[in-house]
Amino acid sequence: KNEVEQSPQNLTAQEGEFITINCSYSVGISALHWLQQHPGGGIVSLFMLSSGKKKHGRLIATINIQEKHSSLHITASHPRDSAVYICAVPLSGGGADGLTFGKGTHLIIQP
Amino acid sequence: NAGVTQTPKFRVLKTGQSMTLLCAQDMNHEYMYWYRQDPGMGLRLIHYSVGEGTTAKGEVPDGYNVSRLKKQNFLLGLESAAPSQTSVYFCAIGRGGLGEQFFGPGTRLTVL
């Protein structure tokens, strides 16, 4: 079973700061997922990546398959970015049998 | 196009009662999943289905049963609810493998 570790668990920053959240996993994977959960509880998929780097607006996700490590970056952070960010990988590496999740990073961006 | 819906949104049960949670999708995805989310634990997979008529156990299946009689619906049953099943339950759908997953809004269940 894949194990996922995220850091930091909690992060408070000022508006405009560059944010980095880290994720490491134990077993080789087909793809890694970054998810966002807002205080209302809904979960939204931000990225799914299997190599290199992806960018959506101010969000950037990178993955290093050899080191089993991924990072999520937020540039020019804004209070609306405040949420829990969750890293997830396939339970058994392949992906069809569901995901296993990190415990999440609780991010607060202060104005 | 509602995506993934879950019924009910909230429920309070007494220990020993039974209930069924419904997940419905209109995206025609083969794979459906039930997860539970508990404070400090992260999301954990309960059961999943890779297609109509199929189900399989996840990480924490004890105390739950599931059925996938129609492709668009995935039901999660609690036959005899216990306080340890107090949680927020999320349904998700996907195409498996390299596909992203889409989550329902969640069901908050309290067992007294």
PDB file of C-alpha atoms in Angstrom:
ATOM      1  CA  LYS A   1       0.000   0.000   0.000  1.00  0.00           C
ATOM      2  CA  ASN A   2       1.263   3.420  -0.886  1.00  0.00           C
ATOM      3  CA  GLU A   3       1.956   5.814   1.968  1.00  0.00           C
ATOM      4  CA  VAL A   4       1.633   9.574   1.486  1.00  0.00           C
ATOM      5  CA  GLU A   5       3.266  12.257   3.604  1.00  0.00           C
ATOM      6  CA  GLN A   6       2.496  15.947   3.254  1.00  0.00           C
ATOM      7  CA  SER A   7       4.214  18.956   4.739  1.00  0.00           C
ATOM      8  CA  PRO A   8       3.587  21.327   6.299  1.00  0.00           C
ATOM      9  CA  GLN A   9       0.349  20.339   8.050  1.00  0.00           C
ATOM     10  CA  ASN A  10      -0.552  23.987   8.653  1.00  0.00           C
ATOM     11  CA  LEU A  11       0.646  27.113   6.896  1.00  0.00           C
ATOM     12  CA  THR A  12      -0.283  30.733   7.478  1.00  0.00           C
ATOM     13  CA  ALA A  13       1.062  33.357   5.088  1.00  0.00           C
ATOM     14  CA  GLN A  14       0.480  36.927   4.025  1.00  0.00           C
ATOM     15  CA  GLU A  15      -1.270  37.844   0.804  1.00  0.00           C
ATOM     16  CA  GLY A  16       1.170  37.910  -2.090  1.00  0.00           C
ATOM     17  CA  GLU A  17       3.603  35.353  -0.697  1.00  0.00           C
ATOM     18  CA  PHE A  18       4.872  32.377  -2.684  1.00  0.00           C
ATOM     19  CA  ILE A  19       3.543  29.146  -1.198  1.00  0.00           C
ATOM     20  CA  THR A  20       5.038  25.651  -1.417  1.00  0.00           C
ATOM     21  CA  ILE A  21       3.384  22.448  -0.209  1.00  0.00           C
ATOM     22  CA  ASN A  22       5.280  19.177  -0.383  1.00  0.00           C
ATOM     23  CA  CYS A  23       4.182  15.578  -0.887  1.00  0.00           C
ATOM     24  CA  SER A  24       6.175  12.351  -0.809  1.00  0.00           C
ATOM     25  CA  TYR A  25       4.990   8.809  -1.416  1.00  0.00           C
ATOM     26  CA  SER A  26       6.433   5.338  -0.938  1.00  0.00           C
ATOM     27  CA  VAL A  27       5.552   3.263  -4.027  1.00  0.00           C
ATOM     28  CA  GLY A  28       6.003   4.039  -7.726  1.00  0.00           C
ATOM     29  CA  ILE A  29       2.837   5.441  -9.279  1.00  0.00           C
ATOM     30  CA  SER A  30       1.084   6.079 -12.569  1.00  0.00           C
ATOM     31  CA  ALA A  31      -0.080   9.570 -11.570  1.00  0.00           C
ATOM     32  CA  LEU A  32      -0.316  11.910  -8.580  1.00  0.00           C
ATOM     33  CA  HIS A  33      -3.306  14.068  -7.748  1.00  0.00           C
ATOM     34  CA  TRP A  34      -3.545  17.438  -6.031  1.00  0.00           C
ATOM     35  CA  LEU A  35      -6.954  18.298  -4.612  1.00  0.00           C
ATOM     36  CA  GLN A  36      -8.422  21.361  -2.919  1.00  0.00           C
ATOM     37  CA  GLN A  37     -11.020  21.299  -0.161  1.00  0.00           C
ATOM     38  CA  HIS A  38     -12.691  24.557   0.835  1.00  0.00           C
ATOM     39  CA  PRO A  39     -14.210  25.201   4.269  1.00  0.00           C
ATOM     40  CA  GLY A  40     -17.639  24.262   2.881  1.00  0.00           C
ATOM     41  CA  GLY A  41     -16.277  20.762   2.402  1.00  0.00           C
ATOM     42  CA  GLY A  42     -16.357  20.250  -1.363  1.00  0.00           C
ATOM     43  CA  ILE A  43     -13.331  18.566  -2.953  1.00  0.00           C
ATOM     44  CA  VAL A  44     -12.041  19.730  -6.315  1.00  0.00           C
ATOM     45  CA  SER A  45      -9.330  18.172  -8.440  1.00  0.00           C
ATOM     46  CA  LEU A  46      -6.574  20.694  -9.216  1.00  0.00           C
ATOM     47  CA  PHE A  47      -3.999  18.600 -11.017  1.00  0.00           C
ATOM     48  CA  MET A  48      -3.237  15.095 -12.092  1.00  0.00           C
ATOM     49  CA  LEU A  49       0.338  14.613 -13.231  1.00  0.00           C
ATOM     50  CA  SER A  50       2.618  11.742 -14.035  1.00  0.00           C
ATOM     51  CA  SER A  51       5.785  13.650 -14.947  1.00  0.00           C
ATOM     52  CA  GLY A  52       7.331  17.100 -15.101  1.00  0.00           C
ATOM     53  CA  LYS A  53       5.259  20.166 -14.381  1.00  0.00           C
ATOM     54  CA  LYS A  54       1.737  21.545 -14.894  1.00  0.00           C
ATOM     55  CA  LYS A  55       0.433  25.094 -14.501  1.00  0.00           C
ATOM     56  CA  HIS A  56      -3.100  26.443 -14.085  1.00  0.00           C
ATOM     57  CA  GLY A  57      -3.197  30.175 -13.488  1.00  0.00           C
ATOM     58  CA  ARG A  58      -1.236  30.880 -10.274  1.00  0.00           C
ATOM     59  CA  LEU A  59      -0.936  27.214  -9.362  1.00  0.00           C
ATOM     60  CA  ILE A  60       2.029  25.079 -10.382  1.00  0.00           C
ATOM     61  CA  ALA A  61       2.533  21.388  -9.660  1.00  0.00           C
ATOM     62  CA  THR A  62       5.763  19.508 -10.159  1.00  0.00           C
ATOM     63  CA  ILE A  63       6.681  15.869  -9.726  1.00  0.00           C
ATOM     64  CA  ASN A  64       9.971  13.995  -9.501  1.00  0.00           C
ATOM     65  CA  ILE A  65       9.203  10.336 -10.173  1.00  0.00           C
ATOM     66  CA  GLN A  66      12.691   9.106  -9.227  1.00  0.00           C
ATOM     67  CA  GLU A  67      12.574  10.837  -5.843  1.00  0.00           C
ATOM     68  CA  LYS A  68       8.860  10.035  -5.305  1.00  0.00           C
ATOM     69  CA  HIS A  69       8.150  13.656  -4.497  1.00  0.00           C
ATOM     70  CA  SER A  70       5.767  16.351  -5.681  1.00  0.00           C
ATOM     71  CA  SER A  71       5.300  20.021  -4.847  1.00  0.00           C
ATOM     72  CA  LEU A  72       2.366  22.374  -5.232  1.00  0.00           C
ATOM     73  CA  HIS A  73       3.231  26.059  -5.572  1.00  0.00           C
ATOM     74  CA  ILE A  74       0.932  29.070  -5.389  1.00  0.00           C
ATOM     75  CA  THR A  75       2.281  32.340  -6.748  1.00  0.00           C
ATOM     76  CA  ALA A  76       0.967  35.732  -5.601  1.00  0.00           C
ATOM     77  CA  SER A  77      -1.224  34.065  -2.963  1.00  0.00           C
ATOM     78  CA  HIS A  78      -4.647  35.523  -2.192  1.00  0.00           C
ATOM     79  CA  PRO A  79      -7.073  35.042   0.728  1.00  0.00           C
ATOM     80  CA  ARG A  80      -9.371  33.069  -1.596  1.00  0.00           C
ATOM     81  CA  ASP A  81      -6.582  30.440  -1.816  1.00  0.00           C
ATOM     82  CA  SER A  82      -7.272  29.585   1.840  1.00  0.00           C
ATOM     83  CA  ALA A  83      -8.259  25.920   1.843  1.00  0.00           C
ATOM     84  CA  VAL A  84      -6.976  22.438   2.613  1.00  0.00           C
ATOM     85  CA  TYR A  85      -4.694  21.062  -0.117  1.00  0.00           C
ATOM     86  CA  ILE A  86      -4.533  17.306  -0.389  1.00  0.00           C
ATOM     87  CA  CYS A  87      -2.070  15.090  -2.221  1.00  0.00           C
ATOM     88  CA  ALA A  88      -3.249  11.656  -3.371  1.00  0.00           C
ATOM     89  CA  VAL A  89      -1.741   8.687  -5.207  1.00  0.00           C
ATOM     90  CA  PRO A  90      -3.119   5.329  -6.346  1.00  0.00           C
ATOM     91  CA  LEU A  91      -3.442   2.831  -3.514  1.00  0.00           C
ATOM     92  CA  SER A  92      -1.497   0.158  -5.336  1.00  0.00           C
ATOM     93  CA  GLY A  93       0.404   2.192  -7.915  1.00  0.00           C
ATOM     94  CA  GLY A  94      -1.795   1.445 -10.937  1.00  0.00           C
ATOM     95  CA  GLY A  95      -4.778   3.626 -10.175  1.00  0.00           C
ATOM     96  CA  ALA A  96      -7.921   1.631 -10.834  1.00  0.00           C
ATOM     97  CA  ASP A  97      -8.460   0.613  -7.221  1.00  0.00           C
ATOM     98  CA  GLY A  98      -8.820   4.058  -5.732  1.00  0.00           C
ATOM     99  CA  LEU A  99      -6.583   6.637  -4.117  1.00  0.00           C
ATOM    100  CA  THR A 100      -4.756   6.993  -0.844  1.00  0.00           C
ATOM    101  CA  PHE A 101      -4.477  10.485   0.529  1.00  0.00           C
ATOM    102  CA  GLY A 102      -2.186  12.648   2.556  1.00  0.00           C
ATOM    103  CA  LYS A 103      -3.661  14.269   5.653  1.00  0.00           C
ATOM    104  CA  GLY A 104      -3.761  17.628   3.932  1.00  0.00           C
ATOM    105  CA  THR A 105      -2.154  21.029   4.357  1.00  0.00           C
ATOM    106  CA  HIS A 106      -4.380  23.650   5.939  1.00  0.00           C
ATOM    107  CA  LEU A 107      -3.457  26.937   4.249  1.00  0.00           C
ATOM    108  CA  ILE A 108      -4.567  30.349   5.506  1.00  0.00           C
ATOM    109  CA  ILE A 109      -3.708  33.460   3.511  1.00  0.00           C
ATOM    110  CA  GLN A 110      -4.132  36.640   5.521  1.00  0.00           C
ATOM    111  CA  PRO A 111      -4.911  39.946   3.784  1.00  0.00           C
TER     112      PRO A 111
ATOM    113  CA  ASN B   1     -25.321  18.267 -15.938  1.00  0.00           C
ATOM    114  CA  ALA B   2     -25.054  17.742 -12.169  1.00  0.00           C
ATOM    115  CA  GLY B   3     -21.840  15.653 -12.258  1.00  0.00           C
ATOM    116  CA  VAL B   4     -21.857  13.695  -9.004  1.00  0.00           C
ATOM    117  CA  THR B   5     -24.678  13.978  -6.481  1.00  0.00           C
ATOM    118  CA  GLN B   6     -25.049  12.400  -3.048  1.00  0.00           C
ATOM    119  CA  THR B   7     -28.192  11.752  -1.042  1.00  0.00           C
ATOM    120  CA  PRO B   8     -28.757  12.640   1.762  1.00  0.00           C
ATOM    121  CA  LYS B   9     -26.530  15.603   2.667  1.00  0.00           C
ATOM    122  CA  PHE B  10     -26.912  15.113   6.422  1.00  0.00           C
ATOM    123  CA  ARG B  11     -28.205  12.302   8.607  1.00  0.00           C
ATOM    124  CA  VAL B  12     -28.298  11.450  12.293  1.00  0.00           C
ATOM    125  CA  LEU B  13     -28.710   7.792  13.237  1.00  0.00           C
ATOM    126  CA  LYS B  14     -28.950   5.906  16.474  1.00  0.00           C
ATOM    127  CA  THR B  15     -26.613   2.986  17.116  1.00  0.00           C
ATOM    128  CA  GLY B  16     -27.948  -0.139  15.440  1.00  0.00           C
ATOM    129  CA  GLN B  17     -30.053   1.639  12.820  1.00  0.00           C
ATOM    130  CA  SER B  18     -29.487   1.054   9.125  1.00  0.00           C
ATOM    131  CA  MET B  19     -29.325   3.417   6.189  1.00  0.00           C
ATOM    132  CA  THR B  20     -28.257   3.680   2.570  1.00  0.00           C
ATOM    133  CA  LEU B  21     -26.280   6.485   0.979  1.00  0.00           C
ATOM    134  CA  LEU B  22     -26.816   7.067  -2.725  1.00  0.00           C
ATOM    135  CA  CYS B  23     -24.248   8.335  -5.181  1.00  0.00           C
ATOM    136  CA  ALA B  24     -25.476   9.210  -8.651  1.00  0.00           C
ATOM    137  CA  GLN B  25     -23.490  10.391 -11.674  1.00  0.00           C
ATOM    138  CA  ASP B  26     -24.369  11.686 -15.119  1.00  0.00           C
ATOM    139  CA  MET B  27     -20.818  11.625 -16.552  1.00  0.00           C
ATOM    140  CA  ASN B  28     -20.875   7.993 -17.733  1.00  0.00           C
ATOM    141  CA  HIS B  29     -17.703   7.069 -15.829  1.00  0.00           C
ATOM    142  CA  GLU B  30     -17.003   3.382 -15.223  1.00  0.00           C
ATOM    143  CA  TYR B  31     -15.278   3.711 -11.854  1.00  0.00           C
ATOM    144  CA  MET B  32     -17.024   4.777  -8.673  1.00  0.00           C
ATOM    145  CA  TYR B  33     -15.606   5.048  -5.167  1.00  0.00           C
ATOM    146  CA  TRP B  34     -16.792   5.572  -1.606  1.00  0.00           C
ATOM    147  CA  TYR B  35     -14.412   7.355   0.785  1.00  0.00           C
ATOM    148  CA  ARG B  36     -14.773   8.476   4.362  1.00  0.00           C
ATOM    149  CA  GLN B  37     -13.066  11.524   5.852  1.00  0.00           C
ATOM    150  CA  ASP B  38     -12.281  11.759   9.549  1.00  0.00           C
ATOM    151  CA  PRO B  39     -10.395  14.506  11.405  1.00  0.00           C
ATOM    152  CA  GLY B  40      -6.652  13.845  11.443  1.00  0.00           C
ATOM    153  CA  MET B  41      -6.997  10.735   9.260  1.00  0.00           C
ATOM    154  CA  GLY B  42      -7.367  11.993   5.722  1.00  0.00           C
ATOM    155  CA  LEU B  43      -9.691  10.350   3.226  1.00  0.00           C
ATOM    156  CA  ARG B  44      -9.822   6.545   3.197  1.00  0.00           C
ATOM    157  CA  LEU B  45     -11.290   4.214   0.605  1.00  0.00           C
ATOM    158  CA  ILE B  46     -14.224   2.079   1.782  1.00  0.00           C
ATOM    159  CA  HIS B  47     -15.360   0.242  -1.360  1.00  0.00           C
ATOM    160  CA  TYR B  48     -15.139   0.792  -5.066  1.00  0.00           C
ATOM    161  CA  SER B  49     -16.605  -0.427  -8.349  1.00  0.00           C
ATOM    162  CA  VAL B  50     -14.962  -0.765 -11.746  1.00  0.00           C
ATOM    163  CA  GLY B  51     -18.231  -1.158 -13.609  1.00  0.00           C
ATOM    164  CA  GLU B  52     -21.906  -2.045 -13.425  1.00  0.00           C
ATOM    165  CA  GLY B  53     -22.462  -5.179 -11.353  1.00  0.00           C
ATOM    166  CA  THR B  54     -18.970  -5.172  -9.796  1.00  0.00           C
ATOM    167  CA  THR B  55     -17.765  -4.132  -6.356  1.00  0.00           C
ATOM    168  CA  ALA B  56     -14.522  -4.527  -4.416  1.00  0.00           C
ATOM    169  CA  LYS B  57     -13.217  -3.794  -0.930  1.00  0.00           C
ATOM    170  CA  GLY B  58     -11.011  -0.835  -0.159  1.00  0.00           C
ATOM    171  CA  GLU B  59      -8.941   0.010   2.912  1.00  0.00           C
ATOM    172  CA  VAL B  60     -11.746   0.177   5.503  1.00  0.00           C
ATOM    173  CA  PRO B  61     -14.688  -1.974   4.292  1.00  0.00           C
ATOM    174  CA  ASP B  62     -15.856  -3.461   7.605  1.00  0.00           C
ATOM    175  CA  GLY B  63     -19.406  -2.526   8.578  1.00  0.00           C
ATOM    176  CA  TYR B  64     -20.339  -1.382   5.060  1.00  0.00           C
ATOM    177  CA  ASN B  65     -21.878  -3.017   2.010  1.00  0.00           C
ATOM    178  CA  VAL B  66     -22.205  -1.646  -1.511  1.00  0.00           C
ATOM    179  CA  SER B  67     -24.090  -2.324  -4.705  1.00  0.00           C
ATOM    180  CA  ARG B  68     -23.781  -1.113  -8.301  1.00  0.00           C
ATOM    181  CA  LEU B  69     -26.903  -2.403 -10.022  1.00  0.00           C
ATOM    182  CA  LYS B  70     -26.943   0.481 -12.507  1.00  0.00           C
ATOM    183  CA  LYS B  71     -23.881   2.135 -14.034  1.00  0.00           C
ATOM    184  CA  GLN B  72     -24.907   5.588 -12.831  1.00  0.00           C
ATOM    185  CA  ASN B  73     -25.612   4.665  -9.193  1.00  0.00           C
ATOM    186  CA  PHE B  74     -23.392   3.404  -6.387  1.00  0.00           C
ATOM    187  CA  LEU B  75     -25.028   2.659  -3.036  1.00  0.00           C
ATOM    188  CA  LEU B  76     -23.302   2.451   0.332  1.00  0.00           C
ATOM    189  CA  GLY B  77     -25.166   0.629   3.082  1.00  0.00           C
ATOM    190  CA  LEU B  78     -24.732   0.552   6.829  1.00  0.00           C
ATOM    191  CA  GLU B  79     -26.630  -2.445   8.207  1.00  0.00           C
ATOM    192  CA  SER B  80     -26.110  -1.676  11.897  1.00  0.00           C
ATOM    193  CA  ALA B  81     -24.615   1.755  12.456  1.00  0.00           C
ATOM    194  CA  ALA B  82     -21.958   2.301  15.117  1.00  0.00           C
ATOM    195  CA  PRO B  83     -20.584   5.561  16.575  1.00  0.00           C
ATOM    196  CA  SER B  84     -17.248   4.763  14.870  1.00  0.00           C
ATOM    197  CA  GLN B  85     -19.025   5.292  11.548  1.00  0.00           C
ATOM    198  CA  THR B  86     -19.632   8.950  12.329  1.00  0.00           C
ATOM    199  CA  SER B  87     -17.835  10.620   9.436  1.00  0.00           C
ATOM    200  CA  VAL B  88     -18.192  12.585   6.240  1.00  0.00           C
ATOM    201  CA  TYR B  89     -18.708  10.268   3.272  1.00  0.00           C
ATOM    202  CA  PHE B  90     -17.598  11.233  -0.214  1.00  0.00           C
ATOM    203  CA  CYS B  91     -18.415   9.513  -3.444  1.00  0.00           C
ATOM    204  CA  ALA B  92     -16.061   9.920  -6.386  1.00  0.00           C
ATOM    205  CA  ILE B  93     -16.088   8.844 -10.004  1.00  0.00           C
ATOM    206  CA  GLY B  94     -13.333   8.364 -12.534  1.00  0.00           C
ATOM    207  CA  ARG B  95     -11.945   6.455 -15.464  1.00  0.00           C
ATOM    208  CA  GLY B  96      -9.320   4.628 -13.390  1.00  0.00           C
ATOM    209  CA  GLY B  97      -5.597   4.502 -14.116  1.00  0.00           C
ATOM    210  CA  LEU B  98      -4.498   7.918 -15.346  1.00  0.00           C
ATOM    211  CA  GLY B  99      -7.916   9.560 -14.985  1.00  0.00           C
ATOM    212  CA  GLU B 100      -8.712  12.262 -12.473  1.00  0.00           C
ATOM    213  CA  GLN B 101     -11.494  11.711  -9.963  1.00  0.00           C
ATOM    214  CA  PHE B 102     -14.567  13.893  -9.521  1.00  0.00           C
ATOM    215  CA  PHE B 103     -16.043  14.128  -6.040  1.00  0.00           C
ATOM    216  CA  GLY B 104     -19.601  14.504  -4.822  1.00  0.00           C
ATOM    217  CA  PRO B 105     -20.503  17.135  -2.216  1.00  0.00           C
ATOM    218  CA  GLY B 106     -20.366  14.696   0.703  1.00  0.00           C
ATOM    219  CA  THR B 107     -22.777  13.282   3.281  1.00  0.00           C
ATOM    220  CA  ARG B 108     -22.276  14.167   6.927  1.00  0.00           C
ATOM    221  CA  LEU B 109     -23.355  11.214   9.080  1.00  0.00           C
ATOM    222  CA  THR B 110     -23.576  11.212  12.858  1.00  0.00           C
ATOM    223  CA  VAL B 111     -24.236   8.006  14.772  1.00  0.00           C
ATOM    224  CA  LEU B 112     -25.313   8.507  18.376  1.00  0.00           C
TER     225      LEU B 112
END
